[in-house]
Tab-separated table of C-alpha atoms and ligand atoms in Angstrom:
chain	number	residue	atom	x	y	z
I	1	MET	CA	-5.523	-31.975	84.479
I	2	GLY	CA	-6.937	-30.391	87.688
I	3	LEU	CA	-10.661	-29.915	88.364
I	4	LEU	CA	-10.529	-26.167	87.535
I	5	GLN	CA	-8.740	-26.851	84.255
I	6	MET	CA	-11.340	-29.490	83.411
I	7	ILE	CA	-14.214	-27.070	84.088
I	8	LYS	CA	-12.541	-24.426	81.890
I	9	SER	CA	-12.390	-26.831	78.982
I	10	GLN	CA	-16.129	-27.624	79.166
I	11	PHE	CA	-18.118	-26.702	76.037
I	12	LEU	CA	-20.903	-25.227	78.174
I	13	CYS	CA	-18.433	-22.647	79.590
I	14	HIS	CA	-17.360	-21.679	76.079
I	15	LEU	CA	-20.994	-21.517	74.958
I	16	PHE	CA	-21.848	-19.115	77.795
I	17	ALA	CA	-18.741	-16.973	77.167
I	18	GLY	CA	-19.584	-16.869	73.461
I	19	TYR	CA	-23.234	-15.970	74.269
I	20	VAL	CA	-22.122	-13.068	76.525
I	21	PHE	CA	-19.539	-11.854	73.964
I	22	LEU	CA	-21.935	-12.054	71.006
I	23	VAL	CA	-25.049	-10.574	72.645
I	24	SER	CA	-23.200	-7.842	74.578
I	25	GLY	CA	-21.178	-7.106	71.439
I	26	LEU	CA	-24.281	-6.724	69.259
I	27	ILE	CA	-25.920	-4.503	71.903
I	28	ILE	CA	-22.762	-2.348	71.931
I	29	ASN	CA	-22.669	-2.235	68.112
I	30	LEU	CA	-26.275	-1.010	68.238
I	31	LEU	CA	-25.351	1.663	70.800
I	32	GLN	CA	-22.472	2.698	68.529
I	33	VAL	CA	-24.906	3.132	65.637
I	34	CYS	CA	-27.022	5.319	67.954
I	35	THR	CA	-24.025	7.649	68.431
I	36	LEU	CA	-24.007	8.469	64.689
I	37	PRO	CA	-26.235	11.576	64.974
I	38	LEU	CA	-23.976	12.786	67.805
I	39	TRP	CA	-21.008	12.955	65.374
I	40	LEU	CA	-22.779	15.903	63.683
I	41	VAL	CA	-23.207	17.751	66.979
I	42	SER	CA	-20.002	16.878	68.839
I	43	LYS	CA	-17.456	14.589	67.153
I	44	GLN	CA	-15.236	14.558	70.249
I	45	LEU	CA	-18.065	13.482	72.567
I	46	ALA	CA	-19.072	10.745	70.088
I	47	ARG	CA	-15.452	9.593	69.991
I	48	ARG	CA	-15.190	9.471	73.782
I	49	ILE	CA	-18.401	7.435	74.047
I	50	ASN	CA	-17.180	4.994	71.378
I	51	ILE	CA	-13.861	4.559	73.213
I	52	ARG	CA	-15.772	3.339	76.257
I	53	LEU	CA	-18.127	1.163	74.238
I	54	ALA	CA	-15.170	-0.446	72.434
I	55	TYR	CA	-13.540	-1.083	75.817
I	56	CYS	CA	-16.586	-3.162	76.821
I	57	ILE	CA	-15.965	-5.450	73.819
I	58	ASN	CA	-12.150	-5.643	73.671
I	59	SER	CA	-11.786	-6.087	77.428
I	60	GLN	CA	-13.777	-9.349	77.308
I	61	LEU	CA	-11.001	-10.950	75.240
I	62	VAL	CA	-8.380	-9.397	77.531
I	63	ALA	CA	-10.255	-10.808	80.553
I	64	ALA	CA	-10.149	-14.259	78.920
I	65	LEU	CA	-6.366	-13.907	78.495
I	66	GLU	CA	-5.583	-12.395	81.906
I	67	TRP	CA	-8.113	-14.029	84.243
I	68	TRP	CA	-9.571	-17.128	82.551
I	69	SER	CA	-6.300	-18.487	81.122
I	70	GLY	CA	-4.044	-16.644	83.605
I	71	THR	CA	-1.514	-15.983	80.827
I	72	GLU	CA	1.527	-14.078	82.117
I	73	CYS	CA	2.720	-11.088	80.050
I	74	THR	CA	6.173	-9.774	80.967
I	75	LEU	CA	7.442	-6.412	79.699
I	76	TYR	CA	11.127	-5.736	79.091
I	77	THR	CA	11.720	-2.023	78.626
I	78	ASP	CA	13.665	1.030	79.781
I	79	PRO	CA	12.169	2.383	83.060
I	80	LYS	CA	12.388	5.962	81.742
I	81	SER	CA	10.342	5.026	78.644
I	82	TYR	CA	7.897	3.078	80.832
I	83	GLU	CA	6.878	6.346	82.519
I	84	LEU	CA	5.662	7.698	79.153
I	85	TYR	CA	3.551	4.695	78.068
I	86	GLY	CA	-0.133	5.581	77.941
I	87	LYS	CA	0.614	9.303	78.241
I	88	GLU	CA	1.341	9.979	74.549
I	89	ASN	CA	0.288	8.824	71.099
I	90	ALA	CA	2.601	6.207	69.624
I	91	VAL	CA	3.063	3.962	66.588
I	92	VAL	CA	3.596	0.369	67.711
I	93	VAL	CA	5.655	-1.876	65.403
I	94	LEU	CA	5.075	-5.512	66.402
I	95	ASN	CA	6.182	-8.827	64.867
I	96	HIS	CA	3.274	-10.815	63.424
I	97	SER	CA	4.242	-14.352	64.416
I	98	PHE	CA	1.509	-15.615	66.772
I	99	GLU	CA	-2.264	-16.123	66.697
I	100	ILE	CA	-2.753	-14.080	69.879
I	101	ASP	CA	-0.109	-11.370	69.297
I	102	PHE	CA	-2.894	-8.780	68.966
I	103	LEU	CA	-4.359	-9.966	72.287
I	104	CYS	CA	-0.998	-9.591	74.055
I	105	GLY	CA	-0.918	-6.103	72.602
I	106	TRP	CA	-4.381	-5.427	73.944
I	107	THR	CA	-3.459	-6.540	77.460
I	108	PHE	CA	-0.712	-3.922	77.540
I	109	CYS	CA	-3.131	-1.362	76.079
I	110	GLU	CA	-5.451	-2.172	78.978
I	111	ARG	CA	-2.717	-1.875	81.620
I	112	PHE	CA	-1.652	1.537	80.273
I	113	GLY	CA	-5.213	2.793	79.862
I	114	VAL	CA	-5.466	2.978	76.051
I	115	LEU	CA	-7.447	-0.216	75.271
I	116	GLY	CA	-10.587	1.578	74.086
I	117	SER	CA	-8.796	4.150	71.928
I	118	SER	CA	-6.081	2.009	70.296
I	119	LYS	CA	-5.980	1.550	66.560
I	120	VAL	CA	-4.400	-0.673	63.944
I	121	LEU	CA	-3.726	-0.770	60.203
I	122	ALA	CA	-6.013	-3.736	59.531
I	123	LYS	CA	-6.806	-5.736	56.402
I	124	LYS	CA	-10.209	-4.759	55.000
I	125	GLU	CA	-11.553	-8.300	55.452
I	126	LEU	CA	-11.610	-7.811	59.231
I	127	ALA	CA	-14.162	-4.996	58.930
I	128	TYR	CA	-16.811	-7.658	58.227
I	129	VAL	CA	-16.149	-9.675	61.404
I	130	PRO	CA	-19.253	-9.138	63.574
I	131	VAL	CA	-18.868	-7.289	66.896
I	132	ILE	CA	-15.109	-6.489	66.748
I	133	GLY	CA	-14.822	-5.620	63.045
I	134	TRP	CA	-18.121	-3.694	63.114
I	135	SER	CA	-17.021	-1.734	66.213
I	136	TRP	CA	-13.841	-0.644	64.416
I	137	TYR	CA	-15.792	1.663	62.080
I	138	PHE	CA	-16.735	3.755	65.112
I	139	LEU	CA	-13.132	3.721	66.381
I	140	GLU	CA	-11.855	5.107	63.073
I	141	ILE	CA	-9.609	2.056	62.636
I	142	VAL	CA	-7.566	2.339	59.377
I	143	PHE	CA	-8.364	-0.401	56.863
I	144	CYS	CA	-6.249	-1.397	53.874
I	145	LYS	CA	-6.718	-3.682	50.898
I	146	ARG	CA	-3.004	-4.495	50.866
I	147	ARG	CA	-2.778	-2.974	47.405
I	148	TRP	CA	-0.580	0.143	47.575
I	149	GLU	CA	-2.088	1.902	44.547
I	150	GLU	CA	-5.452	1.890	46.386
I	151	ASP	CA	-4.205	2.153	49.954
I	152	ARG	CA	-1.806	5.091	49.638
I	153	ARG	CA	-4.590	7.694	49.565
I	154	THR	CA	-7.132	6.094	51.888
I	155	VAL	CA	-4.572	5.239	54.575
I	156	ALA	CA	-3.108	8.772	54.519
I	157	GLU	CA	-6.566	10.381	54.750
I	158	SER	CA	-7.627	8.094	57.632
I	159	LEU	CA	-4.441	8.874	59.537
I	160	GLN	CA	-4.761	12.622	59.027
I	161	ASN	CA	-8.239	12.340	60.543
I	162	LEU	CA	-6.706	11.195	63.857
I	163	HIS	CA	-4.809	14.430	64.509
I	164	ASP	CA	-7.572	15.822	66.719
I	165	TYR	CA	-8.321	12.531	68.490
I	166	PRO	CA	-9.361	13.465	72.044
I	167	GLU	CA	-7.566	10.692	73.952
I	168	ASN	CA	-4.137	9.064	73.813
I	169	PHE	CA	-3.941	6.103	71.409
I	170	TRP	CA	-1.452	3.526	70.149
I	171	PHE	CA	-1.468	2.806	66.401
I	172	LEU	CA	-0.413	-0.800	65.741
I	173	LEU	CA	1.457	-1.725	62.570
I	174	PHE	CA	2.308	-5.327	61.747
I	175	CYS	CA	4.864	-4.260	59.102
I	176	GLU	CA	5.208	-7.817	57.745
I	177	GLY	CA	1.588	-7.430	56.599
I	178	THR	CA	0.671	-11.061	57.232
I	179	ARG	CA	1.314	-13.787	59.775
I	180	PHE	CA	4.605	-15.654	59.559
I	181	THR	CA	4.477	-19.055	57.825
I	182	GLU	CA	7.428	-21.088	56.516
I	183	LYS	CA	6.194	-20.730	52.918
I	184	LYS	CA	5.729	-16.953	53.188
I	185	HIS	CA	9.132	-16.690	54.868
I	186	GLN	CA	10.805	-18.579	52.025
I	187	ILE	CA	9.269	-16.298	49.386
I	188	SER	CA	9.992	-13.210	51.439
I	189	MET	CA	13.674	-14.150	51.743
I	190	GLN	CA	13.852	-14.586	47.956
I	191	VAL	CA	12.642	-10.990	47.692
I	192	ALA	CA	15.252	-9.947	50.286
I	193	GLU	CA	17.968	-11.632	48.231
I	194	SER	CA	16.756	-9.907	45.055
I	195	LYS	CA	17.037	-6.564	46.880
I	196	GLY	CA	20.459	-7.294	48.355
I	197	LEU	CA	18.991	-7.177	51.875
I	198	PRO	CA	20.199	-9.434	54.720
I	199	LYS	CA	17.999	-12.481	55.276
I	200	LEU	CA	15.864	-12.590	58.421
I	201	LYS	CA	15.497	-15.791	60.425
I	202	TYR	CA	12.409	-14.969	62.525
I	203	HIS	CA	10.595	-12.331	60.449
I	204	LEU	CA	9.149	-11.730	57.025
I	205	LEU	CA	10.614	-8.757	55.158
I	206	PRO	CA	8.748	-5.642	56.336
I	207	ARG	CA	6.514	-3.747	53.863
I	208	THR	CA	7.959	-0.277	54.126
I	209	LYS	CA	5.399	1.926	52.329
I	210	GLY	CA	2.685	1.606	54.981
I	211	PHE	CA	5.184	2.398	57.741
I	212	TRP	CA	6.428	5.474	55.853
I	213	VAL	CA	2.903	6.794	55.174
I	214	THR	CA	1.937	6.146	58.818
I	215	VAL	CA	4.930	7.970	60.306
I	216	GLN	CA	4.603	10.846	57.822
I	217	ASN	CA	0.903	11.343	58.577
I	218	LEU	CA	1.176	10.981	62.344
I	219	ARG	CA	4.091	13.402	62.745
I	220	GLY	CA	2.977	16.102	65.141
I	221	SER	CA	0.432	13.748	66.718
I	222	ALA	CA	2.481	10.640	67.663
I	223	ALA	CA	5.574	11.246	69.780
I	224	ALA	CA	7.364	7.945	69.214
I	225	VAL	CA	7.537	4.494	67.687
I	226	TYR	CA	7.330	1.636	70.211
I	227	ASP	CA	9.438	-1.066	68.603
I	228	SER	CA	7.889	-4.204	70.135
I	229	THR	CA	9.178	-7.759	69.838
I	230	LEU	CA	7.018	-10.585	71.188
I	231	ASN	CA	7.833	-14.197	71.986
I	232	PHE	CA	6.531	-17.032	74.176
I	233	ARG	CA	8.508	-19.204	76.608
I	234	ASN	CA	9.312	-22.868	75.933
I	235	ASN	CA	8.384	-22.518	72.239
I	236	GLU	CA	4.678	-22.274	73.126
I	237	THR	CA	2.353	-21.896	70.126
I	238	PRO	CA	-0.561	-20.048	71.745
I	239	SER	CA	-4.065	-19.895	70.275
I	240	LEU	CA	-7.356	-18.213	71.113
I	241	LEU	CA	-8.966	-21.636	71.514
I	242	GLY	CA	-6.197	-22.509	73.990
I	243	ILE	CA	-7.025	-19.340	75.946
I	244	LEU	CA	-10.731	-20.296	75.996
I	245	ASN	CA	-9.747	-23.744	77.258
I	246	GLY	CA	-7.995	-22.013	80.150
I	247	LYS	CA	-4.490	-22.835	78.957
I	248	LYS	CA	-1.820	-20.607	80.581
I	249	TYR	CA	0.865	-19.154	78.295
I	250	HIS	CA	3.935	-17.016	79.072
I	251	ALA	CA	4.411	-13.992	76.794
I	252	ASP	CA	7.523	-11.813	76.817
I	253	LEU	CA	7.484	-8.411	75.106
I	254	TYR	CA	10.574	-6.273	74.504
I	255	VAL	CA	9.722	-2.613	73.842
I	256	ARG	CA	12.086	0.188	72.777
I	257	ARG	CA	10.731	3.747	72.626
I	258	ILE	CA	12.145	5.586	69.568
I	259	PRO	CA	11.258	9.296	69.214
I	260	LEU	CA	9.668	10.025	65.830
I	261	GLU	CA	12.331	12.667	65.107
I	262	GLN	CA	14.877	9.848	64.750
I	263	ILE	CA	12.965	8.394	61.763
I	264	PRO	CA	13.929	9.805	58.349
I	265	GLU	CA	11.239	11.685	56.398
I	266	ASP	CA	12.544	10.678	52.977
I	267	GLU	CA	10.734	7.499	51.762
I	268	ALA	CA	13.887	5.621	50.699
I	269	ASP	CA	15.741	6.523	53.906
I	270	CYS	CA	12.671	5.572	55.960
I	271	ALA	CA	12.489	2.209	54.158
I	272	ALA	CA	16.178	1.577	54.886
I	273	TRP	CA	15.607	2.564	58.528
I	274	LEU	CA	12.751	0.041	58.836
I	275	HIS	CA	14.795	-2.759	57.247
I	276	LYS	CA	17.557	-2.053	59.773
I	277	LEU	CA	15.000	-2.086	62.594
I	278	TYR	CA	13.796	-5.545	61.512
I	279	GLN	CA	17.394	-6.792	61.413
I	280	GLU	CA	17.699	-5.630	65.033
I	281	LYS	CA	14.391	-7.307	65.908
I	282	ASP	CA	15.724	-10.507	64.375
I	283	SER	CA	18.789	-10.306	66.620
I	284	PHE	CA	16.549	-9.831	69.684
I	285	GLN	CA	14.677	-13.016	68.740
I	286	GLU	CA	17.994	-14.845	68.360
I	287	HIS	CA	19.033	-13.563	71.822
I	288	TYR	CA	15.673	-14.828	73.148
I	289	ALA	CA	16.103	-18.228	71.484
I	290	GLN	CA	19.577	-18.572	73.097
I	291	THR	CA	18.811	-17.180	76.576
I	292	GLY	CA	15.019	-17.336	77.062
I	293	ARG	CA	14.858	-13.598	77.789
I	294	TYR	CA	15.194	-10.194	76.115
I	295	PRO	CA	17.977	-7.684	76.882
I	296	GLY	CA	17.256	-4.974	79.459
I	297	PRO	CA	15.242	-4.731	82.676
I	298	ILE	CA	11.806	-6.206	83.369
I	299	VAL	CA	9.295	-3.452	84.246
I	300	SER	CA	5.924	-5.216	84.083
I	301	PRO	CA	2.622	-3.492	84.843
I	302	ALA	CA	0.248	-5.701	86.855
I	303	ARG	CA	-3.093	-6.742	85.390
I	304	ARG	CA	-6.052	-4.615	86.560
I	305	PRO	CA	-9.523	-5.798	87.750
I	306	TRP	CA	-11.555	-3.702	85.247
I	307	THR	CA	-11.655	-6.313	82.484
I	308	LEU	CA	-12.995	-8.891	84.957
I	309	ILE	CA	-15.542	-6.404	86.388
I	310	ASN	CA	-16.716	-5.556	82.858
I	311	TRP	CA	-17.181	-9.258	81.998
I	312	LEU	CA	-19.042	-9.951	85.260
I	313	PHE	CA	-21.327	-6.951	84.614
I	314	TRP	CA	-22.361	-8.167	81.135
I	315	SER	CA	-22.658	-11.810	82.321
I	316	CYS	CA	-25.021	-10.886	85.175
I	317	LEU	CA	-27.033	-8.587	82.916
I	318	LEU	CA	-27.461	-11.305	80.253
I	319	LEU	CA	-27.915	-14.239	82.629
I	320	TYR	CA	-31.462	-13.084	83.471
I	321	PRO	CA	-32.919	-13.149	79.905
I	322	LEU	CA	-31.085	-16.441	79.291
I	323	GLY	CA	-32.690	-17.943	82.407
I	324	LEU	CA	-36.120	-16.675	81.314
I	325	LEU	CA	-35.640	-18.118	77.837
I	326	LEU	CA	-34.600	-21.532	79.139
I	327	SER	CA	-37.496	-21.707	81.654
I	328	GLN	CA	-40.032	-20.800	78.920
I	329	LEU	CA	-38.467	-23.374	76.642
I	330	VAL	CA	-38.846	-26.120	79.239
I	331	SER	CA	-42.375	-25.075	80.327
I	332	SER	CA	-43.667	-24.704	76.742
I	333	GLY	CA	-42.887	-28.325	75.936
I	334	SER	CA	-43.193	-27.375	72.279
I	335	VAL	CA	-40.922	-29.476	70.059
I	336	LEU	CA	-40.843	-26.714	67.427
I	337	THR	CA	-39.627	-24.137	69.980
I	338	LEU	CA	-36.998	-26.606	71.140
I	339	VAL	CA	-35.786	-27.294	67.582
I	340	VAL	CA	-35.680	-23.575	66.705
I	341	SER	CA	-33.773	-22.781	69.927
I	342	VAL	CA	-31.223	-25.555	69.328
I	343	ALA	CA	-30.802	-24.382	65.716
I	344	LEU	CA	-30.231	-20.778	66.845
I	345	CYS	CA	-27.753	-21.927	69.493
I	346	SER	CA	-25.848	-24.014	66.935
I	347	ALA	CA	-25.745	-21.140	64.432
I	348	ALA	CA	-24.456	-18.743	67.101
I	349	SER	CA	-21.745	-21.145	68.293
I	350	LEU	CA	-20.674	-21.821	64.687
I	351	GLY	CA	-20.527	-18.045	64.187
I	352	VAL	CA	-18.279	-17.575	67.201
I	353	ARG	CA	-16.139	-20.499	66.045
I	354	TRP	CA	-15.790	-18.785	62.618
I	355	MET	CA	-14.724	-15.560	64.345
I	356	ILE	CA	-12.092	-17.431	66.356
I	357	GLY	CA	-10.981	-18.942	63.037
I	358	GLN	CA	-10.043	-15.424	61.864
I	359	THR	CA	-7.078	-15.605	64.248
I	360	GLU	CA	-5.865	-19.050	63.165
I	361	ILE	CA	-2.726	-19.051	61.016
I	362	ASN	CA	-3.691	-22.312	59.278
I	363	ARG	CA	-6.596	-20.326	57.756
I	364	SER	CA	-4.432	-17.347	56.786
I	365	SER	CA	-4.724	-15.417	53.523
I	366	ASN	CA	-2.768	-15.973	50.353
I	367	TYR	CA	-1.094	-12.550	50.729
I	368	GLY	CA	2.672	-12.907	50.502
I	369	ASN	CA	2.378	-16.453	49.172
I	370	LYS	CA	3.325	-15.422	45.655
I	371	PRO	CA	6.465	-13.725	44.319
I	372	ALA	CA	6.462	-9.923	44.220
I	373	SER	CA	5.090	-9.539	40.718
I	374	LEU	CA	2.064	-11.828	41.197
I	375	ASN	CA	1.309	-10.823	44.780
I	376	ASN	CA	-2.352	-10.640	45.776
I	377	ASN	CA	-4.428	-10.951	48.934
O	1	LIG	C1	4.222	-0.787	76.004
O	1	LIG	C2	3.481	-1.802	75.156
O	1	LIG	C3	3.797	-1.651	73.699
O	1	LIG	C4	3.136	-2.233	72.722
O	1	LIG	C5	1.899	-3.038	72.906
O	1	LIG	C6	1.630	-3.788	71.625
O	1	LIG	C7	0.575	-3.560	70.848
O	1	LIG	C8	-0.605	-2.772	71.248
O	1	LIG	C9	-1.002	-1.745	70.264
O	1	LIG	C10	-2.209	-1.661	69.716
O	1	LIG	C11	-3.192	-2.778	69.740
O	1	LIG	C12	-4.357	-2.341	68.900
O	1	LIG	C13	-5.121	-3.172	68.204
O	1	LIG	C14	-4.868	-4.649	68.141
O	1	LIG	C15	-6.149	-5.355	67.752
O	1	LIG	C16	-6.289	-6.021	66.675
O	1	LIG	C17	-5.180	-6.140	65.690
O	1	LIG	C18	-5.663	-6.952	64.542
O	1	LIG	C19	-4.809	-7.373	63.601
O	1	LIG	C20	-5.058	-7.024	62.183
O	1	LIG	C21	-3.792	-6.515	61.572
O	1	LIG	C22	-3.769	-6.811	60.105
O	1	LIG	O1	-4.774	-6.894	59.459
O	1	LIG	S1	-2.177	-6.980	59.409
O	1	LIG	C23	-2.525	-6.841	57.678
O	1	LIG	C24	-2.803	-5.389	57.274
O	1	LIG	N1	-1.677	-4.504	57.600
O	1	LIG	C25	-0.596	-4.389	56.784
O	1	LIG	O2	-0.506	-5.012	55.755
O	1	LIG	C26	0.505	-3.436	57.270
O	1	LIG	C27	1.829	-3.690	56.551
O	1	LIG	N2	1.693	-3.460	55.094
O	1	LIG	C28	1.944	-2.249	54.545
O	1	LIG	O3	2.220	-1.302	55.233
O	1	LIG	C29	1.906	-2.190	53.011
O	1	LIG	O4	2.916	-1.308	52.557
O	1	LIG	C30	0.533	-1.750	52.430
O	1	LIG	C31	-0.571	-2.633	52.984
O	1	LIG	C32	0.270	-0.285	52.768
O	1	LIG	C33	0.612	-1.909	50.891
O	1	LIG	O5	0.914	-3.284	50.647
O	1	LIG	P1	1.263	-3.798	49.170
O	1	LIG	O6	1.577	-5.266	49.264
O	1	LIG	O7	0.262	-3.357	48.203
O	1	LIG	O8	2.541	-3.001	48.741
O	1	LIG	P2	3.960	-2.983	49.337
O	1	LIG	O9	4.665	-1.932	48.596
O	1	LIG	O10	3.955	-2.872	50.790
O	1	LIG	O11	4.614	-4.429	48.971
O	1	LIG	C34	5.449	-4.537	47.861
O	1	LIG	C35	6.829	-4.257	48.409
O	1	LIG	O12	7.128	-5.287	49.358
O	1	LIG	C36	8.230	-6.084	48.893
O	1	LIG	N3	7.973	-7.452	49.317
O	1	LIG	C37	8.483	-8.035	50.407
O	1	LIG	N4	8.053	-9.292	50.529
O	1	LIG	C38	7.248	-9.512	49.489
O	1	LIG	C39	6.511	-10.640	49.068
O	1	LIG	N5	6.508	-11.787	49.722
O	1	LIG	N6	5.745	-10.501	47.999
O	1	LIG	C40	5.689	-9.327	47.364
O	1	LIG	N7	6.399	-8.203	47.672
O	1	LIG	C41	7.179	-8.342	48.740
O	1	LIG	C42	8.228	-5.831	47.387
O	1	LIG	O13	9.494	-6.062	46.825
O	1	LIG	C43	7.885	-4.340	47.341
O	1	LIG	O14	9.041	-3.646	47.776
O	1	LIG	P3	9.266	-2.079	47.416
O	1	LIG	O15	10.741	-1.874	47.648
O	1	LIG	O16	8.830	-1.910	45.994
O	1	LIG	O17	8.402	-1.310	48.381
O	2	LIG	C1	-14.459	-14.546	75.346
O	2	LIG	C2	-15.264	-14.514	74.112
O	2	LIG	C3	-15.037	-15.592	73.112
O	2	LIG	C4	-15.444	-15.135	71.702
O	2	LIG	C5	-14.273	-15.022	70.770
O	2	LIG	C6	-14.488	-14.075	69.614
O	2	LIG	C7	-13.238	-13.946	68.795
O	2	LIG	C8	-13.192	-12.750	67.899
O	2	LIG	C9	-11.845	-12.632	67.268
O	2	LIG	C10	-11.730	-11.537	66.224
O	2	LIG	C11	-10.291	-11.082	66.147
O	2	LIG	C12	-9.955	-10.175	64.988
O	2	LIG	C13	-8.473	-9.857	64.988
O	2	LIG	C14	-7.688	-10.872	64.145
O	2	LIG	C15	-6.263	-10.447	64.105
O	2	LIG	C16	-5.439	-11.121	63.054
O	2	LIG	O1	-4.528	-11.808	63.398
O	2	LIG	O2	-5.721	-10.886	61.717
O	2	LIG	C17	-4.826	-11.512	60.728
O	2	LIG	C18	-4.156	-10.401	59.927
O	2	LIG	O3	-3.370	-9.628	60.774
O	2	LIG	C19	-3.275	-10.969	58.824
O	2	LIG	O4	-4.012	-11.939	58.155
O	2	LIG	P1	-3.264	-13.054	57.255
O	2	LIG	O5	-2.780	-12.369	55.986
O	2	LIG	O6	-4.324	-14.073	56.999
O	2	LIG	O7	-2.122	-13.606	58.086
């Protein structure tokens, strides 16, 4: 391991990064709360301010991926479609197989200029994650309980609300509804068999109702579905902790732009269309497993400096109070102050570690672990 790699794996580096993320994130959450009265005066201005505030949070994780770990993200797509990315609203359908799949999505959001405005159909539990989950309320992120009888109305209403959104956005749907595990795959394939559907090797069976309600309620606002299939070279199993330790990964993303008009409006036909799409995605993953690449040309956007500039801005701003705090701590000589400071530091680092744990598949939910009839979150 080189010197740089050794420095990146030092706990003190992670502690400082976590301090900057947590404190800047809480300041931004506070600023977002301050925009609440503005929603009554000018909803669009409040939205535009929250897009920029959310960028300040999300881009710190993207900076960790792009600049700290140096992870390479290669895009395979049609050059004609490439020209439209970032210039229209779109529904992104992405396989949910990796702990940092959302982060690879965010890096492309950043490179196409939609990082602050992008949305996702997220499980309700994520709304309680400090900083990121809290910021999502102000981004009008759509939450679901993963119980259709409750979600069908709330998801439709939340999506309808986005029709007058002032800036281009991507709406991410992980149609499998949960991260891939062998156990969930086994159960999911039993359900496929019971429905007479072809088995999938690399995916869980997609949940079609959320896709149908999303496409139906974004017609007229979203122009296309971006069918996105993600994989990592050399069977890498990337993690957020690996990124923080400066580990470099190699992500490949295959994106096909499908105009919304090509997607059936009827629920049953739309469900059949989505099942066929996932069978195609499965074949792309097989192609990748055999050849190490996706079909089609590579048209990769380069990373941009803004995520790094944003992180440096917040680090410099927060380094001063940290320096003051440490100097007072040393000069006071008070044991009580020292103990309280160490306790606060430990609580904050455990909090950040818990947040990172939200991305770890070995801590995933029970959703999809039971047969259809007994399914719960
Ligand atoms: C150019 C670059 C392009 C792209 C860049 C890539 C991405 C960038 C884009 C945006 C980035 C933005 C943000 C990213 C940041 C953070 C992301 C964070 C991640 C959080 C995401 C999540 O939280 S995922 C979990 C929540 N989301 C979902 O669950 C969505 C999918 N689910 C649905 O849509 C569901 O339909 C539902 C949730 C609406 C309702 O679920 P419920 O379970 O109640 O009902 P269903 O009807 O869906 O399920 C029952 C039906 O499913 C069949 N089935 C299949 N398998 C099973 C099983 N194992 N157990 C039970 N049932 C199963 C079942 O038979 C039923 O079938 P029917 O025929 O009756 O429908
Ligand atoms: C550089 C700063 C370091 C600080 C790190 C802070 C880390 C905050 C991470 C919060 C990320 C929230 C997004 C999690 C995405 C995710 O992957 O959710 C899982 C769900 O899809 C499905 O859940 P499940 O059913 O359990 O598989």
